[in-house]
Amino acid sequence: MVIKQINVFITKINYYLLIYVKIYIEYYGRGVKGLGDIFHLSNSMEKDLTKKYELAWDKYSKEDLTNVFDLSQEYKDFMSKCKTERECVKEFIVLAEKNGYKNLEEIINNNEKLEPGDKVYANNMDKTLALFVVGKESMEKGLKILGAHVDSPRLDLKQNPLYEDTDLALFETHYYGGIKKYQWVTLPLAIHGVIVKKDGTKINVVVGEEESDPVFGVSDLLIHLSADQMEKKASKVIEGENLNLLIGSMPAEDKEAKDRVKRNILKLLNEKYEIEEEDFVSAELEVVPAGKARDYGFDRSMIMAYGHDDRICSYTSFKAMMKMDKVDKTCVTLLVDKEEIGSVGATGMQSKFFENTVAEIINLTSDNYSDLKLRRCLTNSKMLSSDVSAAFDPNYPSVMEKKNSAYLGKGIVFNKYTGSRGKGGSNDANPEYIAEIRAMMEKHNVSWQTAELGKVDQGGGGTIAYILAQYSMEVIDCGVALHNMHAPWEIASKADIYEAMRGYYAFLLEA
């Protein structure tokens, strides 16, 4: 009986030894040296099944940090200089031409053809820009597209803006895009834009940015007399019709004249710009926060600027595009206007500008243009709709769902869908495409995260993604997470800016 038990025990020992040997052989190549290591590896493998979105800062070398802060300085300079869509497009064209890009209109007028490696841009009314690097492959195989917008929420002057009331001169404004109106009072404001005279003369205007410039502002009611105002809802505490810009209080010398302060303002404007009051009818003047983009925080890890939405994605998309040279598939960076009011009009994404421009490129790269080639090109394309997302703010946690929120410093944000009230008005990206994007980001060690825009039924928003998706191309929203989105001053992480540029570059390389 004892011998039988011993034999059973030996059999069990041999069985477990055999299992141990198999496990040892399986894990030996991974540097495992014993059972303790195997158990530790097993536990580690189990932990690896969970996904954690780490801070991008933790992976940076000293060289990486230098690159992060260098890019951020360039971006701050751009944001301080470019506060309207026209200013953005103008600056992008200057930079693109320095990088070898040619005006598509000139190529068409000269009856030239495009060859692989050629770089061209198309300018739509100075407010929308499309950049192309021509690839070796037929455009029927599709494009690799980055698409962002260069317009931002602001106050626009009305067509007949100037008036006088109680010896004060003011400009009437009409706000553009989704703003909290109360955020725009008692701020130093600047005026940027263009005035076009009847003879076609175009006058560029920028007042309020230099130290020697005057600034302007919208007044608010003193707290001592605000009993009724303080009872109003936030949406009504400042009415849109009351966003009037105070621009002067000194009267003209003629004491008999009517509206002496207004007359004095017109005199000053005529002396500086040679304009009359009627010229405001053909002007496009935008009221924006005065001042430069600034480092934010003791550690200078963030940037405060006007217009992060969506120039932060426009700039990083542009920078990624400038790195592209010889490519297989044609690469495109699209920087559009009017996104903040529904992508409408001749310079919005819903116009035919992009489609027409692609048709021109196909015509210049092939001998036999056809509408079918254009349709195939657009359908076979892949796109990143480069737009910002809302970063989790610990001051306002109730509107966000933590597991599906974006966080400052954790990299570029992918939004499978946007929209509101049951995903209404959104593009809902396909999981097959998302899997491709994940692989691209991880291949290039890009820090990335996923998010929704707040809790379900809390609100929502939209982008240009659904418009391009109408061609049946693959599209997903991705961009940089912000605090204070649509406020006069928005906040972004320098790490996220760097990762966005790297992510867009990875897409252009791999898609």
Coordinates of C-alpha atoms in Angstrom, one line a residue:
M1 CA 0.0 0.0 0.0
V2 CA 2.8 2.4 0.9
I3 CA 4.7 1.5 -2.3
K4 CA 1.6 2.2 -4.3
Q5 CA 1.2 5.7 -2.7
I6 CA 4.9 6.4 -3.4
N7 CA 4.4 5.5 -7.1
V8 CA 1.4 7.8 -7.3
F9 CA 3.3 10.6 -5.7
I10 CA 6.3 10.2 -8.1
T11 CA 3.9 10.2 -11.0
K12 CA 2.4 13.5 -9.9
I13 CA 5.9 15.0 -9.4
N14 CA 6.9 13.9 -12.9
Y15 CA 3.7 15.5 -14.3
Y16 CA 4.4 18.8 -12.6
L17 CA 8.0 18.7 -13.5
L18 CA 7.0 18.2 -17.2
I19 CA 4.7 21.2 -17.0
Y20 CA 7.4 23.3 -15.4
V21 CA 9.9 22.3 -18.1
K22 CA 7.4 23.3 -20.8
I23 CA 6.7 26.6 -19.2
Y24 CA 10.4 27.2 -18.7
I25 CA 11.1 26.5 -22.4
E26 CA 8.2 28.8 -23.3
Y27 CA 9.4 31.7 -21.3
Y28 CA 13.2 31.2 -21.4
G29 CA 13.5 33.5 -24.4
R30 CA 11.9 36.3 -22.3
G31 CA 14.6 36.1 -19.6
V32 CA 12.6 34.0 -17.2
K33 CA 14.8 32.0 -14.8
G34 CA 12.5 30.3 -12.3
L35 CA 9.0 29.7 -11.1
G36 CA 8.9 33.0 -9.2
D37 CA 9.7 34.9 -12.4
I38 CA 7.1 32.9 -14.3
F39 CA 4.4 33.9 -11.7
H40 CA 5.6 37.5 -11.9
L41 CA 5.5 37.5 -15.7
S42 CA 2.1 35.9 -15.6
N43 CA 0.8 38.7 -13.3
S44 CA 2.5 41.3 -15.5
M45 CA 0.9 39.9 -18.6
E46 CA -2.5 40.1 -16.9
K47 CA -2.0 43.7 -16.0
D48 CA -1.0 44.5 -19.6
L49 CA -4.5 43.6 -20.7
T50 CA -5.8 46.9 -19.3
K51 CA -5.2 50.1 -21.2
K52 CA -3.7 53.2 -19.5
Y53 CA -3.3 56.5 -21.2
E54 CA 0.0 57.8 -19.7
L55 CA 1.3 61.3 -19.6
A56 CA 3.4 62.1 -22.6
W57 CA 5.8 64.0 -20.4
D58 CA 7.0 60.7 -18.8
K59 CA 8.5 59.4 -22.0
Y60 CA 10.5 62.4 -23.1
S61 CA 14.2 62.5 -23.2
K62 CA 16.1 65.8 -22.9
E63 CA 16.2 66.1 -26.6
D64 CA 12.4 65.5 -26.8
L65 CA 11.8 68.2 -24.3
T66 CA 13.9 70.6 -26.3
N67 CA 11.8 69.7 -29.4
V68 CA 8.5 70.2 -27.4
F69 CA 9.5 73.7 -26.2
D70 CA 10.9 74.7 -29.6
L71 CA 7.7 73.8 -31.4
S72 CA 5.7 75.6 -28.8
Q73 CA 7.7 78.8 -29.2
E74 CA 7.1 78.7 -33.0
Y75 CA 3.4 78.1 -32.4
K76 CA 3.2 81.0 -29.9
D77 CA 4.8 83.3 -32.4
F78 CA 2.3 82.2 -35.1
M79 CA -0.7 82.6 -32.7
S80 CA 0.4 86.1 -31.6
K81 CA 0.6 87.2 -35.3
C82 CA -2.4 85.4 -36.8
K83 CA -5.8 86.1 -35.3
T84 CA -8.0 85.9 -38.3
E85 CA -8.5 83.3 -41.0
R86 CA -7.0 85.7 -43.6
E87 CA -3.9 86.2 -41.5
C88 CA -3.5 82.5 -41.0
V89 CA -3.8 81.7 -44.7
K90 CA -1.4 84.5 -45.6
E91 CA 1.2 83.3 -43.2
F92 CA 0.8 79.6 -44.2
I93 CA 1.3 80.6 -47.9
V94 CA 4.5 82.4 -47.0
L95 CA 5.8 79.4 -45.1
A96 CA 4.7 77.0 -47.8
E97 CA 6.4 78.9 -50.6
K98 CA 9.6 78.8 -48.5
N99 CA 9.3 75.0 -48.5
G100 CA 8.9 74.7 -52.2
Y101 CA 5.1 75.0 -52.7
K102 CA 3.8 76.6 -55.9
N103 CA 0.5 78.3 -56.6
L104 CA -1.8 75.9 -58.4
E105 CA -3.5 78.8 -60.2
E106 CA -0.2 79.8 -61.9
I107 CA 0.5 76.2 -62.9
I108 CA -2.9 76.0 -64.6
N109 CA -2.5 79.3 -66.3
N110 CA 0.9 78.2 -67.6
N111 CA -0.5 74.9 -69.0
E112 CA 2.0 73.0 -66.9
K113 CA 1.7 69.4 -65.7
L114 CA 2.3 68.0 -62.2
E115 CA 4.8 65.2 -61.5
P116 CA 5.3 63.0 -58.4
G117 CA 7.0 65.1 -55.7
D118 CA 5.5 68.4 -56.8
K119 CA 4.1 70.6 -54.1
V120 CA 1.2 73.0 -54.8
Y121 CA -1.3 75.1 -52.9
A122 CA -4.7 76.4 -53.8
N123 CA -5.9 79.6 -52.1
N124 CA -9.7 80.2 -51.9
M125 CA -10.5 83.9 -51.4
D126 CA -7.7 84.3 -48.9
K127 CA -9.7 82.4 -46.3
T128 CA -9.3 78.7 -47.1
L129 CA -6.1 76.9 -48.2
A130 CA -5.4 73.4 -49.6
L131 CA -1.9 72.0 -49.8
F132 CA -0.9 69.0 -51.9
V133 CA 2.2 66.8 -52.2
V134 CA 1.7 64.8 -55.4
G135 CA 2.4 61.1 -55.0
K136 CA 3.7 58.4 -57.3
E137 CA 0.5 56.4 -57.3
S138 CA -2.6 57.2 -59.3
M139 CA -4.9 59.5 -57.4
E140 CA -7.7 57.0 -58.0
K141 CA -6.2 55.1 -55.1
G142 CA -7.1 57.9 -52.8
L143 CA -5.6 60.7 -50.8
K144 CA -4.2 61.1 -47.3
I145 CA -6.0 64.1 -45.9
L146 CA -5.5 66.3 -42.8
G147 CA -8.4 68.8 -42.4
A148 CA -8.6 71.6 -39.9
H149 CA -10.2 75.1 -39.7
V150 CA -8.7 78.5 -39.3
D151 CA -11.7 80.5 -38.1
S152 CA -12.4 81.1 -34.4
P153 CA -15.2 82.6 -32.3
R154 CA -15.1 86.4 -32.2
L155 CA -17.1 89.6 -32.6
D156 CA -17.6 91.0 -36.1
L157 CA -18.3 94.6 -36.8
K158 CA -21.8 95.2 -38.4
Q159 CA -22.0 96.7 -41.9
N160 CA -23.0 100.1 -40.5
P161 CA -21.2 99.9 -37.1
L162 CA -20.3 103.4 -36.1
Y163 CA -22.6 105.5 -33.9
E164 CA -22.5 108.0 -31.1
D165 CA -24.5 108.0 -27.9
T166 CA -24.1 110.4 -25.0
D167 CA -20.9 111.8 -26.4
L168 CA -19.3 108.4 -26.7
A169 CA -18.4 106.7 -30.1
L170 CA -19.1 103.0 -30.4
F171 CA -19.0 100.2 -32.9
E172 CA -22.0 97.8 -33.2
T173 CA -20.9 94.1 -33.4
H174 CA -22.5 90.8 -34.2
Y175 CA -20.8 87.8 -32.5
Y176 CA -19.5 84.9 -34.7
G177 CA -19.7 81.3 -33.5
G178 CA -20.7 79.9 -30.2
I179 CA -19.6 82.2 -27.4
K180 CA -20.5 82.9 -23.8
K181 CA -21.2 86.6 -24.3
Y182 CA -20.4 87.5 -20.7
Q183 CA -16.8 86.4 -21.3
W184 CA -16.2 89.2 -23.8
V185 CA -16.8 92.3 -21.5
T186 CA -14.1 94.3 -19.8
L187 CA -11.3 92.7 -21.9
P188 CA -8.7 94.6 -23.9
L189 CA -9.8 94.0 -27.5
A190 CA -8.0 94.5 -30.8
I191 CA -9.4 95.0 -34.3
H192 CA -8.1 92.9 -37.3
G193 CA -9.3 92.7 -40.8
V194 CA -9.6 94.3 -44.2
I195 CA -11.4 97.3 -45.7
V196 CA -12.0 97.3 -49.5
K197 CA -12.7 100.6 -51.1
K198 CA -15.0 101.0 -54.2
D199 CA -11.9 101.2 -56.5
G200 CA -10.8 97.8 -55.2
T201 CA -8.1 99.1 -53.0
K202 CA -7.6 96.7 -50.0
I203 CA -6.5 98.1 -46.7
N204 CA -5.2 95.7 -44.0
V205 CA -6.1 96.8 -40.5
V206 CA -4.5 95.7 -37.2
V207 CA -5.0 97.9 -34.2
G208 CA -4.5 96.9 -30.6
E209 CA -1.5 94.5 -30.7
E210 CA 1.5 96.8 -30.4
E211 CA 2.4 98.4 -27.0
S212 CA 1.9 101.8 -28.6
D213 CA -1.6 100.9 -30.0
P214 CA -4.9 101.8 -28.3
V215 CA -7.1 98.9 -27.3
F216 CA -10.9 98.7 -27.2
G217 CA -13.5 97.1 -25.0
V218 CA -17.1 96.2 -24.2
S219 CA -18.3 97.7 -20.9
D220 CA -20.1 95.9 -18.1
L221 CA -22.4 97.1 -15.4
L222 CA -20.9 98.0 -12.0
I223 CA -21.6 95.6 -9.2
H224 CA -23.2 98.4 -7.2
L225 CA -26.1 98.6 -9.6
S226 CA -26.3 95.0 -10.7
A227 CA -29.2 93.7 -8.6
D228 CA -31.4 93.0 -11.6
Q229 CA -28.6 91.8 -13.8
M230 CA -27.4 89.3 -11.3
E231 CA -30.8 87.6 -11.3
K232 CA -30.5 86.8 -15.1
K233 CA -29.4 83.5 -16.6
A234 CA -25.8 83.4 -17.8
S235 CA -27.1 83.3 -21.4
K236 CA -28.9 86.6 -20.9
V237 CA -26.7 88.5 -18.4
I238 CA -25.0 90.1 -21.5
E239 CA -27.3 90.5 -24.5
G240 CA -25.8 90.1 -28.0
E241 CA -27.1 93.5 -29.0
N242 CA -25.2 95.1 -26.1
L243 CA -21.8 93.9 -27.2
N244 CA -20.9 97.3 -28.4
L245 CA -17.3 98.4 -28.6
L246 CA -16.3 101.7 -27.0
I247 CA -13.8 103.4 -29.4
G248 CA -13.7 107.1 -28.5
S249 CA -14.9 110.1 -26.4
M250 CA -13.1 113.2 -27.8
P251 CA -15.3 115.6 -29.8
A252 CA -14.4 117.2 -33.1
E253 CA -13.4 120.9 -32.9
D254 CA -16.6 122.2 -34.6
K255 CA -18.9 122.8 -31.6
E256 CA -21.9 123.3 -33.9
A257 CA -21.5 119.9 -35.6
K258 CA -23.8 117.0 -34.8
D259 CA -22.3 113.8 -33.4
R260 CA -18.9 115.4 -32.7
V261 CA -17.2 112.4 -31.2
K262 CA -18.3 110.2 -34.2
R263 CA -17.0 112.9 -36.6
N264 CA -13.7 112.9 -34.8
I265 CA -13.3 109.2 -35.1
L266 CA -14.1 109.4 -38.9
K267 CA -11.5 112.1 -39.2
L268 CA -8.8 109.9 -37.5
L269 CA -9.7 106.9 -39.7
N270 CA -9.6 109.0 -42.8
E271 CA -6.2 110.4 -41.9
K272 CA -4.8 106.9 -41.2
Y273 CA -6.6 104.7 -43.8
E274 CA -8.1 107.2 -46.3
I275 CA -11.6 105.8 -45.8
E276 CA -15.1 107.2 -45.3
E277 CA -18.0 105.9 -43.3
E278 CA -19.5 104.1 -46.3
D279 CA -16.4 102.0 -46.7
F280 CA -17.4 100.0 -43.6
V281 CA -20.0 98.4 -45.9
S282 CA -17.3 96.5 -47.8
A283 CA -15.1 95.8 -44.8
E284 CA -14.4 92.6 -42.9
L285 CA -13.3 93.7 -39.4
E286 CA -13.0 91.2 -36.5
V287 CA -12.8 92.1 -32.9
V288 CA -10.4 89.7 -31.0
P289 CA -8.6 89.6 -27.7
A290 CA -5.6 91.9 -27.7
G291 CA -2.2 90.5 -26.7
K292 CA 0.2 87.7 -27.4
A293 CA 0.1 84.0 -26.7
R294 CA 1.7 83.3 -23.4
D295 CA 3.3 80.4 -21.5
Y296 CA 0.8 79.2 -18.8
G297 CA 1.8 77.8 -15.4
F298 CA 4.9 78.0 -13.2
D299 CA 6.4 75.1 -15.2
R300 CA 5.5 76.7 -18.6
S301 CA 4.0 73.4 -19.6
M302 CA 0.9 75.0 -21.2
I303 CA 0.1 77.8 -23.6
M304 CA -2.7 80.4 -23.3
A305 CA -3.8 81.9 -26.6
Y306 CA -6.8 83.2 -28.5
G307 CA -8.0 80.8 -31.2
H308 CA -6.5 77.4 -30.2
D309 CA -9.8 76.2 -31.6
D310 CA -8.8 75.3 -34.3
R311 CA -5.5 76.9 -35.2
I312 CA -3.7 74.5 -32.9
C313 CA -4.7 71.7 -35.2
S314 CA -4.2 73.8 -38.3
Y315 CA -0.6 74.7 -37.3
T316 CA 0.4 71.2 -36.3
S317 CA -1.2 69.7 -39.5
F318 CA 0.7 72.3 -41.5
K319 CA 4.0 71.5 -39.7
A320 CA 3.5 67.7 -40.4
M321 CA 2.7 68.5 -44.0
M322 CA 6.0 70.5 -44.4
K323 CA 7.9 67.3 -43.5
M324 CA 6.5 65.4 -46.5
D325 CA 8.6 65.2 -49.6
K326 CA 8.5 62.1 -51.9
V327 CA 5.3 60.2 -51.2
D328 CA 3.5 57.2 -52.7
K329 CA -0.1 58.5 -52.2
T330 CA -0.9 62.1 -52.6
C331 CA -1.0 64.0 -49.3
V332 CA -3.3 66.9 -48.6
T333 CA -3.7 69.4 -45.8
L334 CA -6.9 71.3 -45.9
L335 CA -7.4 74.5 -43.8
V336 CA -10.9 75.9 -44.1
D337 CA -13.1 78.7 -43.0
K338 CA -16.6 79.0 -41.5
E339 CA -16.5 75.8 -39.4
E340 CA -17.7 77.7 -36.3
I341 CA -21.0 78.6 -38.1
G342 CA -21.7 75.4 -39.8
S343 CA -19.0 75.2 -42.6
V344 CA -21.3 77.2 -44.9
G345 CA -20.5 79.7 -47.7
A346 CA -17.9 79.8 -50.4
T347 CA -15.0 79.3 -48.0
G348 CA -16.6 76.7 -45.8
M349 CA -16.1 73.0 -46.1
Q350 CA -19.6 72.5 -47.6
S351 CA -18.5 74.6 -50.7
K352 CA -17.2 72.8 -53.8
F353 CA -13.7 74.3 -53.4
F354 CA -12.0 71.1 -52.3
E355 CA -13.7 68.9 -54.8
N356 CA -12.9 71.3 -57.6
T357 CA -9.3 71.6 -56.5
V358 CA -8.9 67.8 -56.4
A359 CA -10.4 67.6 -59.9
E360 CA -7.8 70.1 -61.1
I361 CA -5.0 68.1 -59.6
I362 CA -6.2 64.9 -61.2
N363 CA -6.4 66.7 -64.5
L364 CA -2.8 67.9 -64.1
T365 CA -1.4 64.5 -63.2
S366 CA -3.2 62.3 -65.8
D367 CA -3.8 62.3 -69.5
N368 CA -7.5 61.3 -69.3
Y369 CA -9.5 63.1 -66.7
S370 CA -12.9 61.8 -65.8
D371 CA -15.5 62.4 -63.2
L372 CA -15.2 58.7 -62.3
K373 CA -11.6 59.2 -61.4
L374 CA -12.5 62.0 -59.1
R375 CA -15.2 59.9 -57.4
R376 CA -12.8 57.0 -56.9
C377 CA -10.2 59.3 -55.6
L378 CA -12.4 60.8 -52.9
T379 CA -14.0 57.5 -52.0
N380 CA -10.7 55.7 -51.5
S381 CA -9.2 58.6 -49.4
K382 CA -8.6 58.5 -45.7
M383 CA -8.8 61.6 -43.5
L384 CA -8.1 62.9 -40.0
S385 CA -10.5 65.7 -39.2
S386 CA -8.1 67.8 -37.1
D387 CA -10.2 69.6 -34.5
V388 CA -9.9 70.2 -30.8
S389 CA -11.6 68.3 -27.9
A390 CA -12.6 69.3 -24.4
A391 CA -10.1 68.4 -21.7
F392 CA -11.3 67.2 -18.3
D393 CA -11.4 70.2 -15.9
P394 CA -11.3 69.3 -12.1
N395 CA -13.2 72.6 -11.5
Y396 CA -16.2 71.3 -13.5
P397 CA -16.2 67.5 -13.2
S398 CA -20.0 67.1 -13.3
V399 CA -20.3 67.6 -17.1
M400 CA -17.6 65.0 -18.0
E401 CA -17.5 61.2 -17.8
K402 CA -13.9 60.4 -16.6
K403 CA -13.4 57.1 -18.5
N404 CA -14.3 58.8 -21.8
S405 CA -12.7 62.2 -21.3
A406 CA -9.5 63.7 -22.7
Y407 CA -6.8 65.0 -20.4
L408 CA -4.2 67.6 -20.7
G409 CA -0.7 66.1 -21.4
K410 CA -1.8 62.7 -22.5
G411 CA -1.4 63.2 -26.2
I412 CA -3.6 63.6 -29.3
V413 CA -7.3 62.9 -28.8
F414 CA -9.4 60.6 -31.1
N415 CA -13.1 61.1 -31.1
K416 CA -15.0 58.2 -32.7
Y417 CA -18.0 60.4 -32.9
T418 CA -19.1 63.9 -32.0
G419 CA -22.6 65.4 -32.3
S420 CA -25.2 65.7 -29.6
R421 CA -28.4 64.2 -28.4
G422 CA -27.9 60.7 -29.6
K423 CA -24.9 61.4 -31.8
G424 CA -27.0 63.7 -34.0
G425 CA -25.0 65.4 -36.8
S426 CA -21.8 63.4 -36.2
N427 CA -19.5 61.2 -38.2
D428 CA -19.2 57.8 -36.5
A429 CA -15.8 56.4 -37.5
N430 CA -15.5 52.7 -38.4
P431 CA -13.7 50.3 -36.0
E432 CA -11.6 48.9 -38.8
Y433 CA -10.3 52.4 -39.5
I434 CA -9.7 53.1 -35.8
A435 CA -7.7 49.9 -35.6
E436 CA -5.5 51.2 -38.4
I437 CA -5.0 54.5 -36.7
R438 CA -4.1 52.8 -33.4
A439 CA -1.4 50.8 -35.2
M440 CA 0.0 53.9 -36.9
M441 CA 0.2 55.8 -33.6
E442 CA 1.8 53.0 -31.7
K443 CA 4.3 52.3 -34.5
H444 CA 5.6 55.8 -34.1
N445 CA 5.3 56.0 -30.3
V446 CA 2.7 58.7 -30.4
S447 CA 0.9 59.4 -27.2
W448 CA -2.8 59.2 -27.9
Q449 CA -6.2 59.0 -26.0
T450 CA -9.9 58.7 -26.8
A451 CA -12.8 60.8 -25.7
E452 CA -16.3 62.0 -26.1
L453 CA -17.4 65.6 -25.7
G454 CA -18.8 65.4 -22.2
K455 CA -21.6 63.3 -20.7
V456 CA -24.5 62.0 -22.8
D457 CA -27.2 64.7 -23.1
Q458 CA -25.0 67.3 -21.5
G459 CA -24.4 69.1 -24.8
G460 CA -22.1 68.4 -27.8
G461 CA -20.6 69.8 -30.9
G462 CA -19.6 69.1 -34.5
T463 CA -16.7 69.3 -36.9
I464 CA -16.1 69.1 -40.7
A465 CA -15.7 65.3 -40.4
Y466 CA -19.3 64.4 -41.6
I467 CA -18.9 66.6 -44.7
L468 CA -15.9 64.7 -46.1
A469 CA -17.4 61.4 -45.0
Q470 CA -20.2 62.0 -47.5
Y471 CA -17.8 60.9 -50.2
S472 CA -17.7 57.5 -48.4
M473 CA -14.1 58.0 -47.3
E474 CA -12.8 56.9 -43.9
V475 CA -12.8 59.8 -41.4
I476 CA -12.1 60.2 -37.7
D477 CA -11.9 63.3 -35.6
C478 CA -8.7 63.9 -33.8
G479 CA -6.9 66.9 -32.2
V480 CA -5.7 68.6 -29.1
A481 CA -7.6 68.8 -25.8
L482 CA -8.3 72.3 -24.4
H483 CA -9.5 74.1 -21.3
N484 CA -11.7 77.1 -21.8
M485 CA -12.8 76.1 -25.3
H486 CA -14.4 79.0 -27.2
A487 CA -13.4 81.5 -24.5
P488 CA -11.3 84.5 -25.4
W489 CA -8.3 82.8 -24.0
E490 CA -7.9 79.0 -24.3
I491 CA -5.4 76.7 -22.7
A492 CA -3.5 73.8 -24.2
S493 CA -0.6 71.5 -23.1
K494 CA 2.7 71.8 -24.9
A495 CA 3.1 68.0 -24.8
D496 CA -0.2 67.6 -26.7
I497 CA 0.8 70.1 -29.3
Y498 CA 4.0 68.1 -30.0
E499 CA 2.1 64.8 -30.0
A500 CA -0.5 66.2 -32.4
M501 CA 2.2 67.2 -34.9
R502 CA 3.8 63.7 -34.5
G503 CA 0.5 62.0 -34.9
Y504 CA -0.4 63.9 -38.0
Y505 CA 3.0 63.1 -39.5
A506 CA 2.6 59.4 -38.6
F507 CA -0.7 59.4 -40.5
L508 CA 0.8 61.0 -43.6
L509 CA 3.5 58.5 -43.6
E510 CA 1.5 55.3 -43.0
A511 CA -2.2 55.8 -44.1

